[in-house]
Each structure stands twice: as C-alpha cells, then as structure tokens.
Tab-separated table of C-alpha atoms and ligand atoms in Angstrom:
chain	number	residue	atom	x	y	z
Q	1	MET	CA	28.515	-9.565	-18.008
Q	2	GLY	CA	24.982	-9.223	-17.148
Q	3	ARG	CA	23.412	-9.633	-13.619
Q	4	LEU	CA	21.362	-12.351	-15.083
Q	5	GLU	CA	23.556	-14.614	-17.003
Q	6	ASN	CA	22.899	-18.061	-16.902
Q	7	GLN	CA	19.355	-17.490	-15.759
Q	8	VAL	CA	15.927	-18.428	-17.303
Q	9	ALA	CA	13.197	-15.874	-16.752
Q	10	LEU	CA	9.324	-16.244	-17.514
Q	11	ILE	CA	7.724	-12.893	-17.569
Q	12	MET	CA	3.887	-13.274	-16.898
Q	13	GLY	CA	2.307	-10.547	-19.215
Q	14	GLY	CA	5.344	-9.728	-21.062
Q	15	GLY	CA	3.563	-8.073	-23.782
Q	16	ALA	CA	2.371	-4.518	-23.895
Q	17	ASP	CA	-1.211	-3.886	-24.634
Q	18	GLY	CA	-1.546	0.045	-25.663
Q	19	PRO	CA	-0.399	2.713	-27.859
Q	20	PRO	CA	3.563	3.684	-28.301
Q	21	ASN	CA	4.431	6.974	-26.609
Q	22	THR	CA	5.709	9.633	-29.014
Q	23	GLY	CA	8.998	8.490	-30.355
Q	24	GLU	CA	8.728	5.066	-29.446
Q	25	LYS	CA	9.130	2.082	-32.254
Q	26	VAL	CA	7.147	-0.154	-30.235
Q	27	ALA	CA	4.967	0.342	-27.439
Q	28	ILE	CA	6.398	-0.077	-24.045
Q	29	GLY	CA	4.536	-1.168	-20.466
Q	30	ASN	CA	6.047	-2.600	-17.372
Q	31	GLY	CA	5.803	-6.186	-18.763
Q	32	ARG	CA	7.384	-5.597	-22.000
Q	33	ALA	CA	10.382	-3.502	-20.351
Q	34	THR	CA	11.015	-5.881	-17.622
Q	35	ALA	CA	11.255	-8.759	-20.505
Q	36	ILE	CA	13.784	-6.661	-22.560
Q	37	VAL	CA	15.739	-5.431	-19.493
Q	38	CYS	CA	16.019	-9.208	-18.225
Q	39	ALA	CA	17.275	-10.256	-21.494
Q	40	ARG	CA	19.862	-7.224	-21.493
Q	41	GLU	CA	20.935	-8.509	-18.112
Q	42	GLY	CA	21.921	-11.983	-19.844
Q	43	ALA	CA	18.760	-14.085	-19.095
Q	44	ARG	CA	17.206	-16.248	-21.564
Q	45	VAL	CA	13.458	-15.242	-21.430
Q	46	MET	CA	10.226	-16.721	-22.052
Q	47	VAL	CA	7.291	-14.060	-22.844
Q	48	ALA	CA	4.030	-15.248	-22.101
Q	49	ASP	CA	0.825	-13.448	-22.700
Q	50	LYS	CA	-2.768	-13.847	-23.437
Q	51	SER	CA	-2.106	-12.535	-26.580
Q	52	LEU	CA	0.818	-14.500	-28.751
Q	53	ALA	CA	0.956	-11.540	-31.182
Q	54	LEU	CA	2.013	-8.856	-28.408
Q	55	ALA	CA	4.534	-11.745	-26.784
Q	56	GLU	CA	5.936	-12.198	-30.265
Q	57	GLU	CA	6.563	-8.544	-30.333
Q	58	THR	CA	8.512	-8.504	-27.263
Q	59	VAL	CA	10.441	-11.288	-28.429
Q	60	ALA	CA	11.253	-9.314	-31.629
Q	61	ALA	CA	12.482	-6.534	-29.687
Q	62	ILE	CA	14.717	-8.615	-27.765
Q	63	ARG	CA	16.217	-10.608	-30.549
Q	64	ALA	CA	16.558	-7.226	-32.496
Q	65	GLU	CA	19.163	-6.468	-29.721
Q	66	GLU	CA	20.915	-10.171	-29.929
Q	67	GLY	CA	18.762	-11.182	-26.709
Q	68	ARG	CA	17.679	-14.615	-26.252
Q	69	ALA	CA	13.579	-15.014	-26.066
Q	70	GLN	CA	10.694	-17.207	-27.099
Q	71	ALA	CA	6.982	-16.455	-26.727
Q	72	VAL	CA	4.145	-18.429	-25.438
Q	73	ALA	CA	0.319	-17.861	-25.480
Q	74	ALA	CA	-1.135	-18.130	-21.954
Q	75	ASP	CA	-4.231	-16.548	-20.305
Q	76	VAL	CA	-3.382	-16.558	-16.659
Q	77	SER	CA	-6.839	-16.635	-15.578
Q	78	ASP	CA	-6.580	-20.427	-16.901
Q	79	GLU	CA	-4.582	-22.644	-14.540
Q	80	ALA	CA	-3.843	-25.282	-17.404
Q	81	GLN	CA	-2.557	-22.459	-19.222
Q	82	ILE	CA	-0.072	-21.203	-16.344
Q	83	ARG	CA	1.166	-24.624	-15.844
Q	84	GLY	CA	1.598	-24.610	-19.679
Q	85	ALA	CA	3.626	-21.722	-19.871
Q	86	ILE	CA	5.971	-22.972	-17.110
Q	87	ASP	CA	6.254	-26.381	-18.910
Q	88	ALA	CA	7.155	-24.550	-21.976
Q	89	THR	CA	9.727	-22.355	-20.345
Q	90	VAL	CA	11.303	-25.617	-18.966
Q	91	ARG	CA	11.384	-27.368	-22.388
Q	92	ALA	CA	12.655	-24.325	-24.378
Q	93	PHE	CA	15.307	-23.268	-21.855
Q	94	GLY	CA	15.995	-26.616	-19.829
Q	95	ALA	CA	15.241	-24.689	-16.498
Q	96	LEU	CA	13.263	-22.104	-14.730
Q	97	HIS	CA	15.101	-19.369	-12.314
Q	98	LEU	CA	13.085	-16.108	-12.324
Q	99	LEU	CA	9.319	-15.452	-12.406
Q	100	VAL	CA	7.801	-12.102	-12.801
Q	101	ASN	CA	3.908	-11.779	-12.248
Q	102	ASN	CA	3.227	-8.602	-14.049
Q	103	VAL	CA	-0.353	-9.379	-15.398
Q	104	GLY	CA	-2.937	-6.829	-13.528
Q	105	ILE	CA	-6.148	-5.309	-14.771
Q	106	GLY	CA	-8.474	-2.734	-13.448
Q	107	ILE	CA	-12.149	-3.410	-13.662
Q	108	GLY	CA	-14.921	-2.037	-11.441
Q	109	GLY	CA	-15.073	1.021	-9.612
Q	110	ASN	CA	-16.170	1.890	-5.572
Q	111	VAL	CA	-17.612	-0.921	-3.296
Q	112	LEU	CA	-21.273	0.258	-4.591
Q	113	LYS	CA	-20.230	0.174	-8.206
Q	114	THR	CA	-18.548	-3.242	-8.758
Q	115	THR	CA	-20.529	-6.293	-9.527
Q	116	THR	CA	-19.775	-9.814	-7.942
Q	117	GLU	CA	-18.731	-10.868	-11.315
Q	118	GLN	CA	-16.522	-8.100	-11.834
Q	119	PHE	CA	-15.014	-8.927	-8.425
Q	120	ASP	CA	-14.629	-12.550	-9.099
Q	121	ARG	CA	-12.578	-11.850	-12.372
Q	122	MET	CA	-10.523	-9.583	-10.590
Q	123	LEU	CA	-9.637	-12.094	-8.130
Q	124	GLN	CA	-9.097	-14.524	-10.780
Q	125	VAL	CA	-6.488	-12.402	-12.951
Q	126	ASN	CA	-5.029	-10.354	-10.463
Q	127	LEU	CA	-4.473	-12.744	-7.583
Q	128	ARG	CA	-5.348	-16.584	-7.717
Q	129	SER	CA	-3.024	-16.720	-11.050
Q	130	HIS	CA	-0.223	-15.011	-9.288
Q	131	PHE	CA	-0.739	-17.988	-6.533
Q	132	LEU	CA	-0.781	-20.496	-9.182
Q	133	ALA	CA	2.241	-19.297	-11.138
Q	134	ILE	CA	4.241	-19.609	-7.641
Q	135	ARG	CA	2.857	-22.908	-7.038
Q	136	TYR	CA	4.015	-24.022	-10.126
Q	137	ALA	CA	7.072	-22.411	-10.781
Q	138	MET	CA	8.580	-23.009	-7.318
Q	139	PRO	CA	9.207	-26.717	-7.384
Q	140	GLU	CA	11.219	-25.982	-10.831
Q	141	MET	CA	13.352	-23.236	-9.156
Q	142	GLU	CA	14.031	-25.868	-6.627
Q	143	LYS	CA	15.125	-28.301	-9.139
Q	144	ALA	CA	17.315	-25.519	-10.856
Q	145	GLY	CA	19.054	-24.731	-7.609
Q	146	GLY	CA	17.065	-21.774	-6.417
Q	147	GLY	CA	15.321	-18.749	-8.066
Q	148	ALA	CA	13.629	-15.420	-7.313
Q	149	ILE	CA	10.003	-14.249	-7.834
Q	150	VAL	CA	8.827	-10.828	-8.253
Q	151	ASN	CA	4.922	-9.851	-8.145
Q	152	VAL	CA	3.825	-6.338	-9.567
Q	153	SER	CA	1.559	-5.051	-7.014
Q	154	SER	CA	0.829	-1.027	-7.212
Q	155	LEU	CA	0.758	1.832	-4.763
Q	156	ALA	CA	-3.075	1.043	-4.683
Q	157	ALA	CA	-2.173	-1.542	-2.371
Q	158	LEU	CA	-1.701	1.253	0.280
Q	159	ARG	CA	-3.553	4.124	-0.980
Q	160	SER	CA	-7.269	4.081	-2.056
Q	161	ASN	CA	-8.607	5.741	-5.151
Q	162	SER	CA	-11.902	3.912	-4.774
Q	163	MET	CA	-11.397	1.045	-7.406
Q	164	VAL	CA	-12.287	-1.558	-4.760
Q	165	ALA	CA	-11.472	-4.877	-6.450
Q	166	TYR	CA	-7.918	-3.440	-7.628
Q	167	GLU	CA	-7.036	-2.268	-4.523
Q	168	ALA	CA	-8.157	-5.204	-2.881
Q	169	THR	CA	-6.261	-7.595	-4.940
Q	170	LYS	CA	-3.252	-5.707	-5.269
Q	171	ALA	CA	-3.053	-5.549	-1.268
Q	172	ALA	CA	-3.677	-9.155	-0.967
Q	173	LEU	CA	-0.737	-9.746	-3.329
Q	174	LEU	CA	1.593	-8.278	-0.356
Q	175	GLY	CA	0.248	-11.235	1.811
Q	176	LEU	CA	0.615	-13.931	-0.849
Q	177	SER	CA	4.264	-12.684	-1.416
Q	178	ARG	CA	5.052	-12.766	2.118
Q	179	SER	CA	3.467	-16.067	2.650
Q	180	ALA	CA	5.404	-17.541	-0.471
Q	181	ALA	CA	8.589	-15.943	0.769
Q	182	MET	CA	8.538	-17.954	3.902
Q	183	THR	CA	8.083	-21.051	2.045
Q	184	GLY	CA	10.683	-20.060	-0.924
Q	185	ALA	CA	13.389	-19.560	1.730
Q	186	ARG	CA	13.586	-23.275	2.344
Q	187	TYR	CA	14.344	-23.790	-1.281
Q	188	LYS	CA	16.466	-20.840	-1.914
Q	189	VAL	CA	13.580	-18.803	-3.625
Q	190	ARG	CA	13.204	-15.449	-3.149
Q	191	VAL	CA	9.754	-13.741	-3.155
Q	192	ASN	CA	9.608	-10.037	-3.524
Q	193	THR	CA	6.785	-7.451	-4.605
Q	194	ILE	CA	7.318	-4.300	-6.544
Q	195	LEU	CA	4.457	-1.462	-5.890
Q	196	PRO	CA	4.831	0.953	-8.808
Q	197	GLY	CA	3.476	4.577	-8.274
Q	198	LEU	CA	1.960	6.622	-11.163
Q	199	ILE	CA	3.765	5.235	-14.197
Q	200	ASN	CA	3.315	6.104	-17.850
Q	201	SER	CA	2.606	2.386	-19.205
Q	202	THR	CA	0.679	1.046	-21.735
Q	203	MET	CA	-1.947	0.149	-19.248
Q	204	VAL	CA	-2.615	3.662	-18.714
Q	205	ARG	CA	-2.006	5.229	-22.065
Q	206	ARG	CA	-4.593	2.538	-23.229
Q	207	GLU	CA	-7.145	3.129	-20.468
Q	208	ILE	CA	-6.549	6.778	-19.556
Q	209	GLY	CA	-4.388	8.519	-22.139
Q	210	ASP	CA	-1.658	10.913	-21.558
Q	211	ARG	CA	-2.167	12.160	-17.754
Q	212	GLU	CA	1.370	13.716	-17.311
Q	213	ALA	CA	0.146	17.143	-17.188
Q	214	GLN	CA	-2.660	16.167	-14.818
Q	215	VAL	CA	-0.686	14.010	-12.245
Q	216	ALA	CA	3.032	15.321	-12.404
Q	217	PRO	CA	2.236	18.174	-9.702
Q	218	ARG	CA	1.299	15.719	-7.348
Q	219	ILE	CA	4.235	13.823	-7.492
Q	220	PRO	CA	7.522	14.818	-5.499
Q	221	MET	CA	9.722	14.113	-8.436
Q	222	ARG	CA	7.132	16.089	-10.682
Q	223	ARG	CA	6.685	13.325	-13.165
Q	224	GLN	CA	5.440	9.988	-13.879
Q	225	GLY	CA	7.693	6.735	-13.850
Q	226	THR	CA	8.684	5.136	-16.916
Q	227	PRO	CA	8.259	1.210	-17.515
Q	228	TRP	CA	11.983	1.110	-17.712
Q	229	GLU	CA	12.482	2.357	-14.119
Q	230	ILE	CA	9.928	-0.479	-13.066
Q	231	ALA	CA	12.009	-2.809	-14.907
Q	232	LYS	CA	15.129	-1.878	-13.615
Q	233	ALA	CA	13.902	-2.501	-10.087
Q	234	VAL	CA	12.476	-5.992	-10.830
Q	235	ALA	CA	15.642	-6.958	-12.355
Q	236	PHE	CA	17.468	-5.868	-9.239
Q	237	LEU	CA	15.194	-7.888	-6.966
Q	238	LEU	CA	15.738	-11.041	-9.340
Q	239	SER	CA	19.398	-10.428	-9.540
Q	240	ASP	CA	22.155	-11.722	-6.912
Q	241	ASP	CA	22.565	-8.082	-5.992
Q	242	ALA	CA	19.347	-8.477	-4.027
Q	243	SER	CA	20.388	-12.112	-2.482
Q	244	TYR	CA	19.569	-11.523	1.098
Q	245	VAL	CA	16.109	-9.515	0.029
Q	246	THR	CA	12.949	-11.701	0.473
Q	247	ALA	CA	9.275	-11.195	1.722
Q	248	THR	CA	9.700	-7.369	0.977
Q	249	GLU	CA	7.985	-4.563	-0.860
Q	250	LEU	CA	9.846	-2.097	-2.996
Q	251	ILE	CA	7.855	0.997	-3.638
Q	252	VAL	CA	8.994	2.929	-6.969
Q	253	ASP	CA	6.895	5.908	-6.809
Q	254	GLY	CA	8.818	9.003	-7.197
Q	255	GLY	CA	8.157	9.976	-3.449
Q	256	LEU	CA	4.240	9.904	-4.031
Q	257	SER	CA	3.652	7.485	-1.280
Q	258	ALA	CA	5.535	9.588	1.416
Q	259	ARG	CA	3.525	12.914	0.808
F	1	NAD	N1	0.963	2.196	-14.999
F	1	NAD	C1	0.786	1.958	-13.724
F	1	NAD	O1	0.785	3.212	-13.407
F	1	NAD	C2	0.813	1.035	-12.915
F	1	NAD	C3	0.808	1.491	-11.243
F	1	NAD	C4	1.040	0.351	-10.444
F	1	NAD	C5	0.901	-0.837	-11.000
F	1	NAD	N2	0.905	-1.344	-12.472
F	1	NAD	C6	0.823	-2.400	-12.862
F	1	NAD	O2	1.817	-2.841	-13.775
F	1	NAD	C7	1.022	-4.024	-14.473
F	1	NAD	C8	0.788	-3.930	-15.816
F	1	NAD	O3	1.600	-2.851	-16.323
F	1	NAD	P1	1.917	-3.083	-18.140
F	1	NAD	O4	2.598	-1.686	-18.549
F	1	NAD	O5	2.645	-4.252	-18.427
F	1	NAD	O6	0.430	-3.374	-18.594
F	1	NAD	P2	-0.046	-4.054	-19.943
F	1	NAD	O7	-1.911	-3.478	-19.863
F	1	NAD	O8	0.407	-3.498	-21.154
F	1	NAD	O9	-0.230	-5.547	-19.724
F	1	NAD	C9	0.867	-6.336	-20.059
F	1	NAD	C10	0.431	-7.500	-20.726
F	1	NAD	O10	-0.359	-8.232	-20.029
F	1	NAD	C11	-1.370	-8.788	-20.974
F	1	NAD	N3	-2.419	-9.568	-20.257
F	1	NAD	C12	-3.745	-8.866	-19.722
F	1	NAD	N4	-4.396	-9.777	-19.329
F	1	NAD	C13	-3.768	-11.101	-19.156
F	1	NAD	C14	-4.292	-12.335	-18.776
F	1	NAD	N5	-5.311	-12.885	-18.521
F	1	NAD	N6	-3.404	-13.628	-19.084
F	1	NAD	C15	-2.078	-13.224	-19.591
F	1	NAD	N7	-1.675	-11.914	-20.065
F	1	NAD	C16	-2.650	-10.781	-19.970
F	1	NAD	C17	-2.032	-8.039	-21.626
F	1	NAD	O11	-1.930	-8.686	-23.046
F	1	NAD	C18	-0.341	-7.191	-22.003
F	1	NAD	O12	0.308	-7.413	-23.235
F	1	NAD	C19	-0.032	-4.433	-13.762
F	1	NAD	O13	0.325	-5.332	-12.874
F	1	NAD	C20	-0.410	-3.233	-13.205
F	1	NAD	O14	-1.711	-3.407	-11.995
F	1	NAD	C21	0.792	-0.323	-13.138
C-alpha cells in the first residue's frame, strides 16, 4: 500500500520543460518526478501546467505504469487559471488533499541588471501564484478532512548567487509557507517548504546545459541531486509519515549548504 493511497494531489508545474537526460525516455524535472512519485504512492494526480502538452506527457508516463492522473492547462500567473485547476481537480477526483507548488522561473540578474518588469513578473510567477493556490486549495482540503501542501523553494533562499528576483521570491516563499502553516494547522492542513540544492533537472538542462562536471566538486556528496530525490522528499512531506511536520523547511542538497 502506497503512502498517498486515497489522496488526491494537484501538482502545479507538473510537466517538464527541457531535454531528457541521456538514457531517459521522457524528460524528468522536479515537477514531473513529483507527479509520478505521488501516483506510485497511490494518489490520484492532477497535473497542471501552462503547457497542456507537457502535462499530458506526465499523465502518459503515470498511466503507462497503471497510475491514475489527468492533465489541466493552467498558467499560474493568472488567478482564474489557478482557481480553474483546483476546481478541475475536485470535479475530476471528488476532493483535494495535497498540493505541490513547483512552478519557479529565473529571470533577470543582479540588483542592477534586473528591470522592474522582470521583478514584477518574478513576483507574479514565483510567489503570488503560490499564495493564490494555497488560498484556494486550503478550503477544499478542509472540506476533505485535511491535507498537506509543499512549496518548492531553493537553496537560493539562503545563499546568494546574485539573481536578485529569484533569491527574493524563493526567500519570501519561506515566510509565505510558515504563515500559511499557522492558518492550516486549524484545518488539519500541513504546509512545508522544500529547498533543493543543485539538481540535474529540466530547468537546469534547458537554461544551463550539463553542469555536472563543473559543480560536482563543490558539493560534499560530489554530484548533483536528481529530480527523483526531490520528489521523494516532497512525497515524505505530503504523507502521514510527516504527520507532525509543519511550518518547516527541508533542505535537499547533498550537504552543499553546510559547507
Ligand atoms: N534544478 C535545480 O537545481 C533547482 C534548484 C532549486 C530549486 N528548483 C526549483 O524547482 C522548480 C522547477 O523544477 P522543474 O525541474 O520541474 O522545472 P521545469 O522548468 O521543467 O518546470 C516544470 C514545469 O513548470 C511549467 N511552468 C513554467 N511556468 C509556468 C506557469 N507560469 N504556469 C504553469 N506552469 C508553468 C513548465 O511548463 C514545466 O513543465 C522551480 O520551482 C525551481 O525554482 C530547481
């Protein structure tokens, strides 16, 4: 029996936008791996993505291993579409228990090289979207008798690499999560944040390429993490194994932040 049996999960950004790794049939990023792992753990999964095609690829991967999933198009920078994804989940599966806010983009550079428009866009996609998804999902979770939310932040919330809008939004997400956890506690909804370190994800392969040789020596475990390692940490936080864990931050970084 899986750890998420009888649960309905909504994964925001559950597609994977980038090239596959050598040997992979389908490209795997944090969002797609999370959707697949949730289905393996027994959840019925709604995969939401601004690209319906990428969401459908995830659904196909889940169904290929007998999991249950559906896809919905939702651009998280649009409030109505966030609401639409939550409504679609409840219509399709009868309830909503679990939410993963995985969408995160990185635009702009350091504080002198980021335009106002870029900063505003980052707030909209990386922060406001998660606030809205939580605001609309939590009442549904209360109706379902409780639930769990995981927000995907980044080590960039704690350590700077001069990407001002990325770092500011990922750090603000920690505050958003803690505050939402205080409210959620009244409704049996746990809210936690995951902080991935350097992960060989679609986001990285698309924007940077293969950085393994370059970054591995800096990481105590001498390698990047995989999206599967992020997904399993997310599934732990979503599951009853983490039943007394809320308002906390789980760093998954091969020891990088401790160095
Ligand atoms: N790879 C790393 O090293 C690393 C490190 C720390 C944190 N993260 C975080 O992991 C998350 C992304 O990881 P991924 O591997 O799934 O990346 P990804 O770039 O493949 O994104 C996942 C999906 O999000 C979708 N998406 C993008 N903008 C959207 C929007 N406005 N509305 C709806 N969907 C949208 C994309 O279409 C894609 O299918 C981000 O939050 C990122 O900040 C990654």
